[in-house]
Amino acid sequence: MDSLFRSKKMWPFSSAPKTSKRLPTVSIGDVVAYWGDDAGWEFTDPVLLVDCTLFDNDEFNESLVTKLPMVRHWIAELNGEINNAVNEYASASKLHTNCHEMQGIDVSELSASNLVDICYTATDDQWADFAINVVLINGRIDAVYGGD
């Protein structure tokens, strides 16, 4: 009877199937992405000098690196609109205005749907741990939201 419970089909404590190891880094041109168990893929945009993350992506899609110039263009082109949107949200939330800076960009959906989520923060004495995010899709502001 003991051997029946230790068979692979019946024994619930069998070892998990072995999967291939993920590479800890991916390097494409001047972009070096690092995998972390807490945050997923992360890299610093070499032009904007801002951290980019892929929270929802288990695999690093190399095509997003070719789309980074497009995102930079969107941000430059929409700079005034983005600042106005962040300031309006800050004002409505009773926060200081004209004091924010880009903290990071979630590029998880960039390859699939030309969507980026840009996070703006201010110093602790101005916004504490509050952040305002601006979502861009295909070079247009789609949403603005905030929270801590």
PDB file of C-alpha atoms in Angstrom, residues 2-75:
ATOM      1  CA  ASP A   2       2.832   2.366   0.858  1.00  0.00           C
ATOM      2  CA  SER A   3       4.250   2.095  -2.665  1.00  0.00           C
ATOM      3  CA  LEU A   4       0.856   3.068  -4.118  1.00  0.00           C
ATOM      4  CA  PHE A   5       0.961   6.480  -2.427  1.00  0.00           C
ATOM      5  CA  ARG A   6       4.511   7.134  -3.507  1.00  0.00           C
ATOM      6  CA  SER A   7       3.866   6.656  -7.170  1.00  0.00           C
ATOM      7  CA  LYS A   8       4.207   9.789  -9.250  1.00  0.00           C
ATOM      8  CA  LYS A   9       0.508   9.896 -10.007  1.00  0.00           C
ATOM      9  CA  MET A  10      -0.652   9.644  -6.425  1.00  0.00           C
ATOM     10  CA  TRP A  11       2.088  11.309  -4.388  1.00  0.00           C
ATOM     11  CA  PRO A  12       1.235  15.030  -4.028  1.00  0.00           C
ATOM     12  CA  PHE A  13       4.755  16.040  -2.991  1.00  0.00           C
ATOM     13  CA  SER A  14       6.610  15.200  -6.159  1.00  0.00           C
ATOM     14  CA  SER A  15       9.109  17.742  -7.336  1.00  0.00           C
ATOM     15  CA  ALA A  16       7.956  20.410  -9.737  1.00  0.00           C
ATOM     16  CA  PRO A  17       8.933  19.989 -13.365  1.00  0.00           C
ATOM     17  CA  LYS A  18      12.188  21.707 -14.177  1.00  0.00           C
ATOM     18  CA  THR A  19      11.862  24.780 -16.347  1.00  0.00           C
ATOM     19  CA  SER A  20      14.547  26.595 -18.207  1.00  0.00           C
ATOM     20  CA  LYS A  21      16.318  29.363 -16.313  1.00  0.00           C
ATOM     21  CA  ARG A  22      15.578  32.941 -17.308  1.00  0.00           C
ATOM     22  CA  LEU A  23      18.547  35.004 -18.371  1.00  0.00           C
ATOM     23  CA  PRO A  24      19.188  37.603 -15.654  1.00  0.00           C
ATOM     24  CA  THR A  25      19.947  40.315 -18.234  1.00  0.00           C
ATOM     25  CA  VAL A  26      19.099  41.121 -21.829  1.00  0.00           C
ATOM     26  CA  SER A  27      21.298  43.549 -23.726  1.00  0.00           C
ATOM     27  CA  ILE A  28      20.131  45.220 -26.939  1.00  0.00           C
ATOM     28  CA  GLY A  29      22.259  48.109 -28.160  1.00  0.00           C
ATOM     29  CA  ASP A  30      22.578  50.592 -25.317  1.00  0.00           C
ATOM     30  CA  VAL A  31      19.623  49.105 -23.380  1.00  0.00           C
ATOM     31  CA  VAL A  32      20.432  46.557 -20.691  1.00  0.00           C
ATOM     32  CA  ALA A  33      17.350  45.047 -19.032  1.00  0.00           C
ATOM     33  CA  TYR A  34      17.547  43.208 -15.720  1.00  0.00           C
ATOM     34  CA  TRP A  35      15.106  40.626 -14.359  1.00  0.00           C
ATOM     35  CA  GLY A  36      14.050  40.944 -10.734  1.00  0.00           C
ATOM     36  CA  ASP A  37      11.566  38.689  -8.974  1.00  0.00           C
ATOM     37  CA  ASP A  38       9.846  41.693  -7.367  1.00  0.00           C
ATOM     38  CA  ALA A  39       9.536  44.096 -10.298  1.00  0.00           C
ATOM     39  CA  GLY A  40       9.975  41.970 -13.401  1.00  0.00           C
ATOM     40  CA  TRP A  41      12.092  43.432 -16.196  1.00  0.00           C
ATOM     41  CA  GLU A  42      13.679  46.853 -15.607  1.00  0.00           C
ATOM     42  CA  PHE A  43      16.010  49.068 -17.598  1.00  0.00           C
ATOM     43  CA  THR A  44      16.957  52.718 -17.834  1.00  0.00           C
ATOM     44  CA  ASP A  45      16.061  54.535 -21.032  1.00  0.00           C
ATOM     45  CA  PRO A  46      19.456  55.779 -22.230  1.00  0.00           C
ATOM     46  CA  VAL A  47      18.063  59.054 -23.582  1.00  0.00           C
ATOM     47  CA  LEU A  48      15.379  60.012 -21.064  1.00  0.00           C
ATOM     48  CA  LEU A  49      17.457  58.582 -18.192  1.00  0.00           C
ATOM     49  CA  VAL A  50      14.304  57.258 -16.557  1.00  0.00           C
ATOM     50  CA  ASP A  51      13.598  53.748 -15.309  1.00  0.00           C
ATOM     51  CA  CYS A  52      11.363  51.603 -17.484  1.00  0.00           C
ATOM     52  CA  THR A  53       9.595  48.486 -16.264  1.00  0.00           C
ATOM     53  CA  LEU A  54       7.691  45.581 -17.727  1.00  0.00           C
ATOM     54  CA  PHE A  55       5.598  44.570 -14.715  1.00  0.00           C
ATOM     55  CA  ASP A  56       3.187  42.377 -16.666  1.00  0.00           C
ATOM     56  CA  ASN A  57       5.690  40.646 -18.939  1.00  0.00           C
ATOM     57  CA  ASP A  58       7.444  37.442 -18.063  1.00  0.00           C
ATOM     58  CA  GLU A  59       9.408  37.493 -21.304  1.00  0.00           C
ATOM     59  CA  PHE A  60      11.391  40.474 -22.557  1.00  0.00           C
ATOM     60  CA  ASN A  61      10.070  41.446 -26.000  1.00  0.00           C
ATOM     61  CA  GLU A  62      13.030  42.918 -27.847  1.00  0.00           C
ATOM     62  CA  SER A  63      10.781  44.838 -30.260  1.00  0.00           C
ATOM     63  CA  LEU A  64       9.985  47.385 -27.564  1.00  0.00           C
ATOM     64  CA  VAL A  65      13.567  48.678 -27.755  1.00  0.00           C
ATOM     65  CA  THR A  66      12.931  49.710 -31.365  1.00  0.00           C
ATOM     66  CA  LYS A  67       9.799  51.561 -30.193  1.00  0.00           C
ATOM     67  CA  LEU A  68      11.588  53.646 -27.541  1.00  0.00           C
ATOM     68  CA  PRO A  69      12.388  56.501 -29.988  1.00  0.00           C
ATOM     69  CA  MET A  70       8.664  56.693 -30.774  1.00  0.00           C
ATOM     70  CA  VAL A  71       7.836  56.978 -27.056  1.00  0.00           C
ATOM     71  CA  ARG A  72      10.460  59.698 -26.600  1.00  0.00           C
ATOM     72  CA  HIS A  73       8.896  61.581 -29.522  1.00  0.00           C
ATOM     73  CA  TRP A  74       5.427  61.280 -27.970  1.00  0.00           C
ATOM     74  CA  ILE A  75       6.677  62.598 -24.641  1.00  0.00           C
TER      75      ILE A  75
END
